[in-house]
Amino acid sequence: MSNMIERVARAMAESAGFSWEHCTQEQWKADARAGIAAMREPTQAMLDEVCSSENIEPFTDKTMTSIYRNMIDAALK
């Protein structure tokens, strides 16, 4: 199984009409890494959705932001 960066890069390349096997994969991976990194800070709407859509004890925005950032950091490794 590929890592998240490669999964995003492949999706971006194929969405743009390129064959993954015949494109400059390293550039697409760099672009995917930049896109994932830009998502590192959750929006307030994202934080609100977690609280409203799950039947869980409410977390603070700070706790959810920390969890979300850790997940994005793991994707970037």
PDB file of C-alpha atoms in Angstrom:
ATOM      1  CA  MET A   1       0.000   0.000   0.000  1.00  0.00           C
ATOM      2  CA  SER A   2       1.292   3.434  -0.853  1.00  0.00           C
ATOM      3  CA  ASN A   3       1.675   6.192   1.681  1.00  0.00           C
ATOM      4  CA  MET A   4      -0.677   9.174   1.829  1.00  0.00           C
ATOM      5  CA  ILE A   5       1.643  11.461  -0.133  1.00  0.00           C
ATOM      6  CA  GLU A   6       1.783   9.006  -3.030  1.00  0.00           C
ATOM      7  CA  ARG A   7      -1.976   8.406  -2.881  1.00  0.00           C
ATOM      8  CA  VAL A   8      -2.672  12.141  -3.105  1.00  0.00           C
ATOM      9  CA  ALA A   9      -0.007  12.641  -5.797  1.00  0.00           C
ATOM     10  CA  ARG A  10      -1.432   9.836  -7.921  1.00  0.00           C
ATOM     11  CA  ALA A  11      -4.956  11.208  -7.595  1.00  0.00           C
ATOM     12  CA  MET A  12      -3.770  14.698  -8.563  1.00  0.00           C
ATOM     13  CA  ALA A  13      -1.831  13.451 -11.589  1.00  0.00           C
ATOM     14  CA  GLU A  14      -4.652  11.240 -12.821  1.00  0.00           C
ATOM     15  CA  SER A  15      -7.190  14.021 -12.267  1.00  0.00           C
ATOM     16  CA  ALA A  16      -5.032  16.229 -14.492  1.00  0.00           C
ATOM     17  CA  GLY A  17      -5.077  13.548 -17.202  1.00  0.00           C
ATOM     18  CA  PHE A  18      -1.614  12.061 -16.656  1.00  0.00           C
ATOM     19  CA  SER A  19      -0.773   8.381 -16.402  1.00  0.00           C
ATOM     20  CA  TRP A  20       0.928   7.790 -13.038  1.00  0.00           C
ATOM     21  CA  GLU A  21       3.375   5.350 -14.582  1.00  0.00           C
ATOM     22  CA  HIS A  22       4.433   7.868 -17.259  1.00  0.00           C
ATOM     23  CA  CYS A  23       4.629  11.158 -15.375  1.00  0.00           C
ATOM     24  CA  THR A  24       7.167  12.960 -13.235  1.00  0.00           C
ATOM     25  CA  GLN A  25       6.146  11.326  -9.980  1.00  0.00           C
ATOM     26  CA  GLU A  26       8.581  13.252  -7.776  1.00  0.00           C
ATOM     27  CA  GLN A  27       7.073  16.612  -8.774  1.00  0.00           C
ATOM     28  CA  TRP A  28       3.558  15.345  -8.132  1.00  0.00           C
ATOM     29  CA  LYS A  29       4.706  14.023  -4.746  1.00  0.00           C
ATOM     30  CA  ALA A  30       6.219  17.416  -3.880  1.00  0.00           C
ATOM     31  CA  ASP A  31       2.949  19.111  -4.852  1.00  0.00           C
ATOM     32  CA  ALA A  32       0.947  16.587  -2.811  1.00  0.00           C
ATOM     33  CA  ARG A  33       3.194  17.152   0.209  1.00  0.00           C
ATOM     34  CA  ALA A  34       2.610  20.915  -0.068  1.00  0.00           C
ATOM     35  CA  GLY A  35      -1.143  20.393  -0.305  1.00  0.00           C
ATOM     36  CA  ILE A  36      -1.269  18.075   2.685  1.00  0.00           C
ATOM     37  CA  ALA A  37       0.918  20.438   4.701  1.00  0.00           C
ATOM     38  CA  ALA A  38      -1.477  23.302   3.874  1.00  0.00           C
ATOM     39  CA  MET A  39      -4.272  21.246   5.458  1.00  0.00           C
ATOM     40  CA  ARG A  40      -2.384  20.931   8.738  1.00  0.00           C
ATOM     41  CA  GLU A  41      -4.435  23.645  10.443  1.00  0.00           C
ATOM     42  CA  PRO A  42      -8.086  22.549  10.692  1.00  0.00           C
ATOM     43  CA  THR A  43     -10.810  25.072  10.004  1.00  0.00           C
ATOM     44  CA  GLN A  44     -13.394  25.918  12.613  1.00  0.00           C
ATOM     45  CA  ALA A  45     -16.018  24.210  10.452  1.00  0.00           C
ATOM     46  CA  MET A  46     -13.972  20.990  10.565  1.00  0.00           C
ATOM     47  CA  LEU A  47     -13.703  21.163  14.341  1.00  0.00           C
ATOM     48  CA  ASP A  48     -17.414  21.887  14.681  1.00  0.00           C
ATOM     49  CA  GLU A  49     -18.301  18.937  12.438  1.00  0.00           C
ATOM     50  CA  VAL A  50     -16.411  16.487  14.638  1.00  0.00           C
ATOM     51  CA  CYS A  51     -18.374  17.591  17.673  1.00  0.00           C
ATOM     52  CA  SER A  52     -21.737  17.521  15.935  1.00  0.00           C
ATOM     53  CA  SER A  53     -21.360  14.332  13.898  1.00  0.00           C
ATOM     54  CA  GLU A  54     -19.958  11.952  16.506  1.00  0.00           C
ATOM     55  CA  ASN A  55     -21.576  10.666  19.636  1.00  0.00           C
ATOM     56  CA  ILE A  56     -18.476  11.326  21.720  1.00  0.00           C
ATOM     57  CA  GLU A  57     -17.544  13.353  24.706  1.00  0.00           C
ATOM     58  CA  PRO A  58     -16.877  16.873  23.466  1.00  0.00           C
ATOM     59  CA  PHE A  59     -13.228  17.700  23.035  1.00  0.00           C
ATOM     60  CA  THR A  60     -11.868  21.188  23.203  1.00  0.00           C
ATOM     61  CA  ASP A  61     -10.829  22.810  19.936  1.00  0.00           C
ATOM     62  CA  LYS A  62      -7.255  22.642  21.220  1.00  0.00           C
ATOM     63  CA  THR A  63      -7.447  18.865  21.750  1.00  0.00           C
ATOM     64  CA  MET A  64      -9.046  18.233  18.351  1.00  0.00           C
ATOM     65  CA  THR A  65      -6.512  20.482  16.635  1.00  0.00           C
ATOM     66  CA  SER A  66      -3.674  18.555  18.254  1.00  0.00           C
ATOM     67  CA  ILE A  67      -5.154  15.207  17.160  1.00  0.00           C
ATOM     68  CA  TYR A  68      -5.738  16.484  13.624  1.00  0.00           C
ATOM     69  CA  ARG A  69      -2.214  17.925  13.341  1.00  0.00           C
ATOM     70  CA  ASN A  70      -0.734  14.644  14.537  1.00  0.00           C
ATOM     71  CA  MET A  71      -2.686  12.793  11.856  1.00  0.00           C
ATOM     72  CA  ILE A  72      -1.482  15.174   9.133  1.00  0.00           C
ATOM     73  CA  ASP A  73       2.083  14.953  10.451  1.00  0.00           C
ATOM     74  CA  ALA A  74       1.851  11.154  10.229  1.00  0.00           C
ATOM     75  CA  ALA A  75       0.651  11.451   6.626  1.00  0.00           C
ATOM     76  CA  LEU A  76       3.626  13.663   5.808  1.00  0.00           C
ATOM     77  CA  LYS A  77       6.188  11.197   7.195  1.00  0.00           C
TER      78      LYS A  77
END
